JSON list of C-alpha atoms in Angstrom, two decimals:
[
{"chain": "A", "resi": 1, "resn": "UNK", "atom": "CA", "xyz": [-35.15, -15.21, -15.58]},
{"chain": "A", "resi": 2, "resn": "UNK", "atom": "CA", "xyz": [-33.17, -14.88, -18.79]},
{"chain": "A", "resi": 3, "resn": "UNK", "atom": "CA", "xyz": [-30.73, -12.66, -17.37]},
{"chain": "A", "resi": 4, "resn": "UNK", "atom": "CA", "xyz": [-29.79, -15.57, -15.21]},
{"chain": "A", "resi": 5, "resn": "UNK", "atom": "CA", "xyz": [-30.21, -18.28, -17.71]},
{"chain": "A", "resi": 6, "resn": "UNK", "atom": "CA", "xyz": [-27.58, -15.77, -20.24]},
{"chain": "A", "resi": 7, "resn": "UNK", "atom": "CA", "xyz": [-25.35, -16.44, -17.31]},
{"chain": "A", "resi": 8, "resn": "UNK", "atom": "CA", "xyz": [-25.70, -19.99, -17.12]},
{"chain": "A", "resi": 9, "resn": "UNK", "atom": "CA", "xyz": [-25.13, -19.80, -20.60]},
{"chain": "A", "resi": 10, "resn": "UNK", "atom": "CA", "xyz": [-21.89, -17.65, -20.21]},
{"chain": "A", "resi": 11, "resn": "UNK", "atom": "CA", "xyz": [-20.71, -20.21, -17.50]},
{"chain": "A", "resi": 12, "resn": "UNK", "atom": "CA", "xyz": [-21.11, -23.22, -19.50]},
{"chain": "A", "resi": 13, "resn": "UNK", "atom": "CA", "xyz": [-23.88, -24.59, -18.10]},
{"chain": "A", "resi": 14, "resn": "UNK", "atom": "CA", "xyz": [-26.50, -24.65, -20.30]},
{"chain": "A", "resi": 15, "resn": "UNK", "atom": "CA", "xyz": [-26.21, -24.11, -24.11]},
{"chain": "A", "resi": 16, "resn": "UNK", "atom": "CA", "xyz": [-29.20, -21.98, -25.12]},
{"chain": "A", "resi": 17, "resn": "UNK", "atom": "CA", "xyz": [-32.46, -19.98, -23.43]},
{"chain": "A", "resi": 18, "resn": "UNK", "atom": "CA", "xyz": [-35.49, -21.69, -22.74]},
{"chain": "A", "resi": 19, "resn": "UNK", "atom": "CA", "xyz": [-37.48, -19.40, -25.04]},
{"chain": "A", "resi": 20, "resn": "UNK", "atom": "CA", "xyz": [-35.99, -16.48, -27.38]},
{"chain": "A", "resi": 21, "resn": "UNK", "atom": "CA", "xyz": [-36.32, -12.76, -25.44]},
{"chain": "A", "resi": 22, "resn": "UNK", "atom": "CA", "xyz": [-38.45, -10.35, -26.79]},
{"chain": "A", "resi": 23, "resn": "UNK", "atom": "CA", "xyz": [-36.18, -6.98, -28.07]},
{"chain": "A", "resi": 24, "resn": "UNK", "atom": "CA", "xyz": [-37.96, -5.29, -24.35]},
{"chain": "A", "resi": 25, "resn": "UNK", "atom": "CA", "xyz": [-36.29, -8.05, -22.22]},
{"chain": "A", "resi": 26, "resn": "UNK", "atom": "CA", "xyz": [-33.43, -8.14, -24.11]},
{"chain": "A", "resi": 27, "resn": "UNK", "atom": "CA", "xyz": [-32.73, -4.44, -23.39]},
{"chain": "A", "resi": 28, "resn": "UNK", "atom": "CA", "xyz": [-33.74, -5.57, -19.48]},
{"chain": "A", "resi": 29, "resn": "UNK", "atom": "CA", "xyz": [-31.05, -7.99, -19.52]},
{"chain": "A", "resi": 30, "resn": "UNK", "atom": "CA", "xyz": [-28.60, -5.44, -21.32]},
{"chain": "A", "resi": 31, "resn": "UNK", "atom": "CA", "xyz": [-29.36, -3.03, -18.27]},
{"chain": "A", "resi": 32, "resn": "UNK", "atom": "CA", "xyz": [-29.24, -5.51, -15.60]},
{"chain": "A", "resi": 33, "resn": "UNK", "atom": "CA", "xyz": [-26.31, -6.53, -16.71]},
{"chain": "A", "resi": 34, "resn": "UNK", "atom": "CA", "xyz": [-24.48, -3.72, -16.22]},
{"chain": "A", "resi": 35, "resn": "UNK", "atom": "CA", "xyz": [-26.44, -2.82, -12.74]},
{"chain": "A", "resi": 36, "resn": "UNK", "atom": "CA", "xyz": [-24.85, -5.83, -11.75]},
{"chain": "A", "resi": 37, "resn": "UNK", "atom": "CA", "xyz": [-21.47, -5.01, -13.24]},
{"chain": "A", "resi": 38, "resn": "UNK", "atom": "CA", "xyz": [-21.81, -8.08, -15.26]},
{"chain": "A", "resi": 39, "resn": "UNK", "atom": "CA", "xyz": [-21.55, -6.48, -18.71]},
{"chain": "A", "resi": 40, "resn": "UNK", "atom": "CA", "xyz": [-18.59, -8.80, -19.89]},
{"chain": "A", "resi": 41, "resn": "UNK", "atom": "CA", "xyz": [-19.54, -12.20, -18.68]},
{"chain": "A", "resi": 42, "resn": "UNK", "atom": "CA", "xyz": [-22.54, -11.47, -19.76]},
{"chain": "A", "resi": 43, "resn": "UNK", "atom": "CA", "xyz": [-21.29, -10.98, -23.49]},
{"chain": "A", "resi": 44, "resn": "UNK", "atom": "CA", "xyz": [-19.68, -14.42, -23.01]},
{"chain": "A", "resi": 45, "resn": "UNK", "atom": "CA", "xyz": [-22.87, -15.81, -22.80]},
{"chain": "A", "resi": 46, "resn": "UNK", "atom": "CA", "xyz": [-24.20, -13.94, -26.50]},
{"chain": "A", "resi": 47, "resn": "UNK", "atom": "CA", "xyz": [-21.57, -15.05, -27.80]},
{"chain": "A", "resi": 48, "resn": "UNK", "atom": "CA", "xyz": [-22.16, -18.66, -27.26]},
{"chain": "A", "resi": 49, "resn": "UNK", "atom": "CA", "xyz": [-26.13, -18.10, -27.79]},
{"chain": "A", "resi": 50, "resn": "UNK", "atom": "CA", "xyz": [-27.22, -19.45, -30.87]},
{"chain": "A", "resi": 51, "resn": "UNK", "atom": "CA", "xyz": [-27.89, -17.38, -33.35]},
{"chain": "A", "resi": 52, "resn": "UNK", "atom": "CA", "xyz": [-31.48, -17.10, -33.76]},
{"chain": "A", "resi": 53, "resn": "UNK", "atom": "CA", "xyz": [-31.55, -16.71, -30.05]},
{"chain": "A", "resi": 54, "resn": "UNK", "atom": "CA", "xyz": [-28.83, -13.68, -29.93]},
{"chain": "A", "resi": 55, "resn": "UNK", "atom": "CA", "xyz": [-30.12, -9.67, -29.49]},
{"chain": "A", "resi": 56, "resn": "UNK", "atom": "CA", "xyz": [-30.36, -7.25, -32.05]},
{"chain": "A", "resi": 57, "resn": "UNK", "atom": "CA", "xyz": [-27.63, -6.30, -33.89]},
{"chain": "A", "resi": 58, "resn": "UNK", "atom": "CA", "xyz": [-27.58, -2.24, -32.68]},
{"chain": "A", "resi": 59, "resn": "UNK", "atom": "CA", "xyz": [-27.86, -4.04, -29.26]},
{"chain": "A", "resi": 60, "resn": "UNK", "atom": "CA", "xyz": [-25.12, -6.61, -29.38]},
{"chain": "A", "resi": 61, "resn": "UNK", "atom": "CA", "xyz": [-22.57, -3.61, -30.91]},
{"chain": "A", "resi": 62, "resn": "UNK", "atom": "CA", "xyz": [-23.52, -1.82, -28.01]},
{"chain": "A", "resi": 63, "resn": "UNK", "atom": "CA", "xyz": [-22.68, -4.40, -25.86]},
{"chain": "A", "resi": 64, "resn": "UNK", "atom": "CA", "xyz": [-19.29, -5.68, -27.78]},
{"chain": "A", "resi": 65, "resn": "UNK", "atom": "CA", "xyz": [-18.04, -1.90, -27.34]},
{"chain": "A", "resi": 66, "resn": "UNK", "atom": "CA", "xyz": [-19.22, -1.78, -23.96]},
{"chain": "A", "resi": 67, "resn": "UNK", "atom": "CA", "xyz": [-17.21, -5.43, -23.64]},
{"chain": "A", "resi": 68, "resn": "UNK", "atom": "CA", "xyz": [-14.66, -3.95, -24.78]},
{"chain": "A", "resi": 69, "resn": "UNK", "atom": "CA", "xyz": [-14.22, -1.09, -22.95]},
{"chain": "A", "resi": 70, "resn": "UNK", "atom": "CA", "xyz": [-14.40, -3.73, -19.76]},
{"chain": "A", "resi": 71, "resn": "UNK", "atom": "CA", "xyz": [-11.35, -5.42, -21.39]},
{"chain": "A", "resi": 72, "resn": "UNK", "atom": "CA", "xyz": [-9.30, -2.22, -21.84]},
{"chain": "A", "resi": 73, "resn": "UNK", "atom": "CA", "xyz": [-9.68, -1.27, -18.27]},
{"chain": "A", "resi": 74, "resn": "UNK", "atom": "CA", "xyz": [-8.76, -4.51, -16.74]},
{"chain": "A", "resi": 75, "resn": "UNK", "atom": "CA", "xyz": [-5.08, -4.65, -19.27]},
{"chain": "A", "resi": 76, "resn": "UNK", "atom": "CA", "xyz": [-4.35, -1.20, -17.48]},
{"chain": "A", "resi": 77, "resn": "UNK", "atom": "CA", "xyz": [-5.30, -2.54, -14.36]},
{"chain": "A", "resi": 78, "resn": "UNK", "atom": "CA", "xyz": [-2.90, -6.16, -15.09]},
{"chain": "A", "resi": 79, "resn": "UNK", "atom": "CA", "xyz": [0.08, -3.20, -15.97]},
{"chain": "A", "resi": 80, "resn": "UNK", "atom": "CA", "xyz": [-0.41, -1.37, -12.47]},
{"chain": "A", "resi": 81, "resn": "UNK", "atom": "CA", "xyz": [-0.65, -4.26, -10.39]},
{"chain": "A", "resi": 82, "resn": "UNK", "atom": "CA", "xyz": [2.52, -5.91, -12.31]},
{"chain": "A", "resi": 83, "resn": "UNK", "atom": "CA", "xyz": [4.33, -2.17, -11.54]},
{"chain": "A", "resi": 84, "resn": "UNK", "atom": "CA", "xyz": [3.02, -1.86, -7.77]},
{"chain": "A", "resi": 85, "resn": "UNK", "atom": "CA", "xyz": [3.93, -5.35, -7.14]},
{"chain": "A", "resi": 86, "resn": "UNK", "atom": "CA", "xyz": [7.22, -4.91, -8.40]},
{"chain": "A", "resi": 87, "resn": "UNK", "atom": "CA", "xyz": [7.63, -1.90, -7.28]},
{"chain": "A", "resi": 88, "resn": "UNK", "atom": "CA", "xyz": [7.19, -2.23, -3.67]},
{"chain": "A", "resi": 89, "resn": "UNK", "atom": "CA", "xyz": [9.55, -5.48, -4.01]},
{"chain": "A", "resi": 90, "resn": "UNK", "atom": "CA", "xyz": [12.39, -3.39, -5.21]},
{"chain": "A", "resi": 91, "resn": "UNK", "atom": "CA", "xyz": [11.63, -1.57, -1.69]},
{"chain": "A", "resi": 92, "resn": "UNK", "atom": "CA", "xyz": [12.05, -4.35, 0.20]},
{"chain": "A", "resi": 93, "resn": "UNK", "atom": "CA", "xyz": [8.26, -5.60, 0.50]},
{"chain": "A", "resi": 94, "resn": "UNK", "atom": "CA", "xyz": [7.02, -8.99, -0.79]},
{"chain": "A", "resi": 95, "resn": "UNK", "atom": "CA", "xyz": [3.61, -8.89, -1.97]},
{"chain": "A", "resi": 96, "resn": "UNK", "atom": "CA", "xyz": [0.81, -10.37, -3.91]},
{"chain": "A", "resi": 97, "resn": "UNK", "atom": "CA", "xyz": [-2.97, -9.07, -5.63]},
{"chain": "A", "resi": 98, "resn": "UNK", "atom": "CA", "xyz": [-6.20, -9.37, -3.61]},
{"chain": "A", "resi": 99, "resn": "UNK", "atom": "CA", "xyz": [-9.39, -10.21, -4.89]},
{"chain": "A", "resi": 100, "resn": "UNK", "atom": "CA", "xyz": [-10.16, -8.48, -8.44]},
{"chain": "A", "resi": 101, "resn": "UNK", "atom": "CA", "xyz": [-7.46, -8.99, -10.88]},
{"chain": "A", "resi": 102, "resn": "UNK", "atom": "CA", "xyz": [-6.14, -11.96, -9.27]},
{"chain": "A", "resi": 103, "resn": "UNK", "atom": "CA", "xyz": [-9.98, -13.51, -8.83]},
{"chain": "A", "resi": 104, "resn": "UNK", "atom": "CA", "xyz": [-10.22, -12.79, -12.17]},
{"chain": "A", "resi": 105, "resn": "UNK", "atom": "CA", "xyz": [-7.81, -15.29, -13.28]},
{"chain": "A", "resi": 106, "resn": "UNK", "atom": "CA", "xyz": [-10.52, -18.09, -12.39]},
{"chain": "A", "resi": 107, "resn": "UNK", "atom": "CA", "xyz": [-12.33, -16.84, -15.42]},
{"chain": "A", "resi": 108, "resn": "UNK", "atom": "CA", "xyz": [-12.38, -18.51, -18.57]},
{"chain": "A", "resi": 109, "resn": "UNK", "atom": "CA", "xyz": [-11.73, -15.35, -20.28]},
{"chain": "A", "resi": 110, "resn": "UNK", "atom": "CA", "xyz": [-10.15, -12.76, -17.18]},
{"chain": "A", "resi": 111, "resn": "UNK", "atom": "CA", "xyz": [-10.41, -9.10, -19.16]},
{"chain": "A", "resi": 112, "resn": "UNK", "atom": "CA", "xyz": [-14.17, -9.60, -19.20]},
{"chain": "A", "resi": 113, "resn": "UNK", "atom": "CA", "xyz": [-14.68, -9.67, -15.10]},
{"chain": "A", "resi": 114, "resn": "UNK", "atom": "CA", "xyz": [-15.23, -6.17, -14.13]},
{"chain": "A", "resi": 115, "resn": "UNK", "atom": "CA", "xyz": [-13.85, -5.10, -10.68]},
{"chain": "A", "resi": 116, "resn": "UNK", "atom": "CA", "xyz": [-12.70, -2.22, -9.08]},
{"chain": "A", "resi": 117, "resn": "UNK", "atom": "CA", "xyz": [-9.73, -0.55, -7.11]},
{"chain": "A", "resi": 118, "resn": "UNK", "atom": "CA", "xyz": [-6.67, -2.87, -6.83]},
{"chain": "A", "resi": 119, "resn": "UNK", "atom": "CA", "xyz": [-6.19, -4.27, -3.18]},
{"chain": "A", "resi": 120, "resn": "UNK", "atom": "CA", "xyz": [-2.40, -5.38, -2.53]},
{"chain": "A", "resi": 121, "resn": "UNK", "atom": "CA", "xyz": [-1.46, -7.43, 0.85]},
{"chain": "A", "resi": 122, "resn": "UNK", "atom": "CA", "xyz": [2.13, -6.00, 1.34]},
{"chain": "A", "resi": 123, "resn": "UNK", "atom": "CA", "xyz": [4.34, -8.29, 3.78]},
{"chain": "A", "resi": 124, "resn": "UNK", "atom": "CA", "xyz": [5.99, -6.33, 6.90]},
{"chain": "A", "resi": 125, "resn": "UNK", "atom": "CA", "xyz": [3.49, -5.67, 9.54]},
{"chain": "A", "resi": 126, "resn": "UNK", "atom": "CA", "xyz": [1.47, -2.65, 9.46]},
{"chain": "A", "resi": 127, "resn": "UNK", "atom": "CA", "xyz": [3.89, -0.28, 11.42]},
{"chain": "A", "resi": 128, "resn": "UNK", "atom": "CA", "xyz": [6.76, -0.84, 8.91]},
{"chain": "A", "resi": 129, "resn": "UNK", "atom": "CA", "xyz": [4.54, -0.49, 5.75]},
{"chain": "A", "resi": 130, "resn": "UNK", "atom": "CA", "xyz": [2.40, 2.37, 6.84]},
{"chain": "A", "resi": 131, "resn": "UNK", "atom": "CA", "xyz": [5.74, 4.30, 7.64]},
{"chain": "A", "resi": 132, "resn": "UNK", "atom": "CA", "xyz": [6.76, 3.70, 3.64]},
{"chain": "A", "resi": 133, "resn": "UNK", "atom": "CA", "xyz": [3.43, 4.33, 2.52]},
{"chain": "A", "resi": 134, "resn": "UNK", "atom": "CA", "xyz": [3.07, 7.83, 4.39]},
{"chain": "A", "resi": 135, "resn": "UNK", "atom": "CA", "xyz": [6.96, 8.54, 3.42]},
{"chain": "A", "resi": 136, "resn": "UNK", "atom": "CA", "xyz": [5.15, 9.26, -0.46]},
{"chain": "A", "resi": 137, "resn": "UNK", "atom": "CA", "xyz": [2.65, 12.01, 0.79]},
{"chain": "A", "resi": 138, "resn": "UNK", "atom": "CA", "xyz": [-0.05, 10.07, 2.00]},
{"chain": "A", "resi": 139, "resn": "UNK", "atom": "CA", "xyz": [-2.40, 11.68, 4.10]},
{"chain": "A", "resi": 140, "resn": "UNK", "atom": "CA", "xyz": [-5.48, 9.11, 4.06]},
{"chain": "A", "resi": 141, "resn": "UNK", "atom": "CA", "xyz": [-6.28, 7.44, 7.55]},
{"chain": "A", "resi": 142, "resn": "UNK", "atom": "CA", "xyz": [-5.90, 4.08, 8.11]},
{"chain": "A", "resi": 143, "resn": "UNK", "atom": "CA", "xyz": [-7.71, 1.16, 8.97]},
{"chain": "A", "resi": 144, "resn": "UNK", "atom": "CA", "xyz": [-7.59, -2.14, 10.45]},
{"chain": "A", "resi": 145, "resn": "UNK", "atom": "CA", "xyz": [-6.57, -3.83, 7.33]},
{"chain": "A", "resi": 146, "resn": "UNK", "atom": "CA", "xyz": [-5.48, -1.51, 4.84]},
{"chain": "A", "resi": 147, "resn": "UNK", "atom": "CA", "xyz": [-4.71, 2.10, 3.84]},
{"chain": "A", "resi": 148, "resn": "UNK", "atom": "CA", "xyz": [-5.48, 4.15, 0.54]},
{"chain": "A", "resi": 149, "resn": "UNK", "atom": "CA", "xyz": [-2.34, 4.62, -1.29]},
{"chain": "A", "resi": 150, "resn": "UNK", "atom": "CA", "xyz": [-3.65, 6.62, -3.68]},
{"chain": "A", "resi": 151, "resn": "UNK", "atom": "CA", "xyz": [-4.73, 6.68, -7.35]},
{"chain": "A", "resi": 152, "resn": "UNK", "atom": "CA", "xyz": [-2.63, 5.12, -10.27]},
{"chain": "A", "resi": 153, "resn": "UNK", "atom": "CA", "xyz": [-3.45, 6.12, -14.11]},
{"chain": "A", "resi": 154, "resn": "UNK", "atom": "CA", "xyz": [-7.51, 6.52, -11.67]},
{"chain": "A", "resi": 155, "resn": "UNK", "atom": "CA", "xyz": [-6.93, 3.67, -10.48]},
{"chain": "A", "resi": 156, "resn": "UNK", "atom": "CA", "xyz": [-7.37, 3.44, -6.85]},
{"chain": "A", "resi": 157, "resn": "UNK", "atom": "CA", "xyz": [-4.71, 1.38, -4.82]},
{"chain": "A", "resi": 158, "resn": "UNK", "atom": "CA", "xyz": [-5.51, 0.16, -1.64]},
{"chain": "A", "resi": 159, "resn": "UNK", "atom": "CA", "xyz": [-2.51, -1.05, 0.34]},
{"chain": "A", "resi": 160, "resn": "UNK", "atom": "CA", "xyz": [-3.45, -4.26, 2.72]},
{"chain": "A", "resi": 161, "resn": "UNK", "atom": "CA", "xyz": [-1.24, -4.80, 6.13]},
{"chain": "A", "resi": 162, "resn": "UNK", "atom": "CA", "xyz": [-3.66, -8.27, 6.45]},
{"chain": "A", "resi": 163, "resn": "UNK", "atom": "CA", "xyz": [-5.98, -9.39, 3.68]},
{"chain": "A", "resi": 164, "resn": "UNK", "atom": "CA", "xyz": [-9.28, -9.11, 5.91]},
{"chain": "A", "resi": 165, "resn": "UNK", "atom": "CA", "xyz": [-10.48, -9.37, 9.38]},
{"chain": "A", "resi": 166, "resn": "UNK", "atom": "CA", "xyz": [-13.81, -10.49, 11.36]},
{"chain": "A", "resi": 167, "resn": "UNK", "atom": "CA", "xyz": [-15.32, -8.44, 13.75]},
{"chain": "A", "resi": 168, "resn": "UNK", "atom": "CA", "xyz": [-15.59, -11.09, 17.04]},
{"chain": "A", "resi": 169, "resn": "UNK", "atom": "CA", "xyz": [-11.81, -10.99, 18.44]},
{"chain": "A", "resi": 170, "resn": "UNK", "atom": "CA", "xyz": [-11.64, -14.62, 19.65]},
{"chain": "A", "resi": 171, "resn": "UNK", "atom": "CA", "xyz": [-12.53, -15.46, 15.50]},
{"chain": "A", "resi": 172, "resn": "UNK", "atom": "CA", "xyz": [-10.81, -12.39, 14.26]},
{"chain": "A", "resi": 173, "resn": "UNK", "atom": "CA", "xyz": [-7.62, -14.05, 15.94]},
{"chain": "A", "resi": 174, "resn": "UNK", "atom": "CA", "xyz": [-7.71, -17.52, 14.11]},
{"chain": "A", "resi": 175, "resn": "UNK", "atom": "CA", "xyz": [-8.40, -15.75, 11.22]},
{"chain": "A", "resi": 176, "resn": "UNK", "atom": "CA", "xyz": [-4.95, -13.44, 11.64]},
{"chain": "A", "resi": 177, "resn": "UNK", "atom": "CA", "xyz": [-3.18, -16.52, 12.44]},
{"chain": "A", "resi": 178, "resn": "UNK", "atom": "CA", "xyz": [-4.25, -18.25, 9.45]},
{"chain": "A", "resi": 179, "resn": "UNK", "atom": "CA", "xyz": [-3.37, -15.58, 7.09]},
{"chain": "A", "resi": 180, "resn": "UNK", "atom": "CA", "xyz": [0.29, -15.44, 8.60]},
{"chain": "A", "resi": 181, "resn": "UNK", "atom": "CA", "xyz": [0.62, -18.96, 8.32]},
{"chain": "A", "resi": 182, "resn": "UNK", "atom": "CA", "xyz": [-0.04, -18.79, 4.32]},
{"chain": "A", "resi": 183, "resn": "UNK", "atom": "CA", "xyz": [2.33, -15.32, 3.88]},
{"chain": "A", "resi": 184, "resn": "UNK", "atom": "CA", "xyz": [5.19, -17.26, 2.37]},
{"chain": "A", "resi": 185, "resn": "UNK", "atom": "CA", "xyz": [3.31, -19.39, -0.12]},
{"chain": "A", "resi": 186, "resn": "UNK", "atom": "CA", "xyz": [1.16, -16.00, -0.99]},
{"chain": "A", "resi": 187, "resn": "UNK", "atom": "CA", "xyz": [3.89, -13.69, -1.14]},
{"chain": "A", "resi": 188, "resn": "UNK", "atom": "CA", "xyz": [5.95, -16.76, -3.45]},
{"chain": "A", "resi": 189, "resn": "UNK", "atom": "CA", "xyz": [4.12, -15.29, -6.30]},
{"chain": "A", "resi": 190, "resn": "UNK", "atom": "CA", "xyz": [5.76, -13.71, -9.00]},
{"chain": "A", "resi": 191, "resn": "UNK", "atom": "CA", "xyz": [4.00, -10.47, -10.70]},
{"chain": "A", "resi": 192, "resn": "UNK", "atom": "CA", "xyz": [2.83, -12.38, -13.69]},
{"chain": "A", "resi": 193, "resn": "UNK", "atom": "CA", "xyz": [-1.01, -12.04, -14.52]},
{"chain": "A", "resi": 194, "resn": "UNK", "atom": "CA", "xyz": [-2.02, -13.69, -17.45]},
{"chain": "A", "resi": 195, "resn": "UNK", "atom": "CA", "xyz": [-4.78, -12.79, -19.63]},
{"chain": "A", "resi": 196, "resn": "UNK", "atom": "CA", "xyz": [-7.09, -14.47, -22.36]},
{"chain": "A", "resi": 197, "resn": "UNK", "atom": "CA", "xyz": [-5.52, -13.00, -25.04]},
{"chain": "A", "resi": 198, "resn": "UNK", "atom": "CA", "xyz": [-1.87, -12.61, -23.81]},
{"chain": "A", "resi": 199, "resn": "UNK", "atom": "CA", "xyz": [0.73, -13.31, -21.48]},
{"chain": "A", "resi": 200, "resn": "UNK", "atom": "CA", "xyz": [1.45, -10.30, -19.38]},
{"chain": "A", "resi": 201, "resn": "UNK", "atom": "CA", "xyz": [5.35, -9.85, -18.69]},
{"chain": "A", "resi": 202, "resn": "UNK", "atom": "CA", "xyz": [6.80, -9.03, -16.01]},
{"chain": "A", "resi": 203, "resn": "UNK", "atom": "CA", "xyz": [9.49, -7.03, -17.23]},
{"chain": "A", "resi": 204, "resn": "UNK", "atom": "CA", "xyz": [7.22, -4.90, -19.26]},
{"chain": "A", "resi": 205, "resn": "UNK", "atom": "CA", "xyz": [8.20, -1.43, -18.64]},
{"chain": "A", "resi": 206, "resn": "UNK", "atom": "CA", "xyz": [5.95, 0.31, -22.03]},
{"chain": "A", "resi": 207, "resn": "UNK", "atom": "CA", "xyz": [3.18, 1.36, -19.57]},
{"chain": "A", "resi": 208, "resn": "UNK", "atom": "CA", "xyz": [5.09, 4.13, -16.60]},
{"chain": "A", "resi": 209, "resn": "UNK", "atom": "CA", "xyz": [2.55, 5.10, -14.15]},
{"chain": "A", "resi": 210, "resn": "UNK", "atom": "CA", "xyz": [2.88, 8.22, -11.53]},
{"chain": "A", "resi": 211, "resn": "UNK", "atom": "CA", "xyz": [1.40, 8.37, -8.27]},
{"chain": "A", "resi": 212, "resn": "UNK", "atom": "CA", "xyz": [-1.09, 11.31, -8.25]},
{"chain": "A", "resi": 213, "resn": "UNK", "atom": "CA", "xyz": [-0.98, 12.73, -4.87]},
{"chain": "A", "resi": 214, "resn": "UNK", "atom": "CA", "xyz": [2.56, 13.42, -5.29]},
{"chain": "A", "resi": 215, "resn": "UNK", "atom": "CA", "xyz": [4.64, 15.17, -8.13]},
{"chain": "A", "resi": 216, "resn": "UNK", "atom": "CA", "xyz": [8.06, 13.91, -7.12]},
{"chain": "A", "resi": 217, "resn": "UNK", "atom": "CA", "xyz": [7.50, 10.07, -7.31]},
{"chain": "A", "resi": 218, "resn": "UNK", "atom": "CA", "xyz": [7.07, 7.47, -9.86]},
{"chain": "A", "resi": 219, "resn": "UNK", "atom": "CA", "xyz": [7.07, 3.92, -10.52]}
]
């Protein structure tokens, strides 16, 4: 119950807990948490708690380092997709950021939503992009909608020919239609993520990543 209430809290909707957790449930809620992958958000919500209502102090460093550590990760992850995106641009392939990072921008505060690989629809029909993607040493089977490109600074890229699919044809085939019909507004996007504590640029070339399934190429 107070797990979900902390989240409410977190979200906005309610200000405080109904009652004040016990230092047992509040180490329940610190583990469920981050079952859940919820470890962030979560801290949004102590943060807001009133103070006679907030965790003990060894807990709530704990969880403001583990916070923390959730933030770090997802500025890497803004860097790569920024690179990627721009990168496969410069080869001739519009693009834009699936689900995690670019979900995340929905979030009052974006570095604390935890995801995890970074899933990029690349514009060009599967043939054409699987060719460029194989051309860099990849060797992973692919699927329906995507291929594994490989890991980036450990971060897994996953390269997407069509952002999903459905498994009944008749539905799968409105759904494929759909998704071509909104390429040009999705692939409009510039590779700009913005953060809650700055604005990510584009043109920011401090963090280099190498592909590492292959020594001879870089972006």
């Amino acid at each position: 119950m107070f797990f979900f209430e902390l989240l409410q809290v977190a979200l906005g909707v309610r200000d405080r807990l109904s009652a004040s957790p016990s230092e047992v449930e509040w180490a329940d809620i610190f583990q469920q948490s981050g079952r859940q992958t919820l470890i962030g958000i979560a801290f949004c919500g102590v943060e807001r708690l009133p103070q006679e209502q907030r965790p003990p102090k060894e807990l709530i460093y704990k969880w403001f380092s583990r916070s923390a550590w959730v933030e770090r990760q997802n500025e890497k992850k803004n860097h790569i997709c920024i690179e990627v995106q721009k990168w496969f641009g410069e080869n001739g392939f519009p693009s834009c950021i699936l689900k995690g990072q670019g979900l995340a921008q929905y979030y009052d505060q974006p570095l604390r939503r935890q995801s995890g690989d970074i899933d990029i629809w690349v514009k060009g029909g599967w043939q054409k992009v699987l060719k460029f993607v194989y051309s860099f040493g990849v060797k992973r089977k692919a699927v329906y909608h995507h291929v594994d490109f490989g890991r980036i600074d450990g971060v897994n890229i996953e390269v997407h020919f069509t952002p999903s699919w459905m498994y009944n044809p008749f539905k799968n085939y409105y759904l494929q239609k759909w998704f071509k019909s909104k390429e040009e507004q999705q692939f409009a996007h510039k590779p700009k993520i913005q953060t809650n504590k700055h604005k990510t640029d584009s043109n920011n070339t401090s963090t280099r990543v190498k592909l590492e399934h292959s020594n001879n190429h870089s972006i």
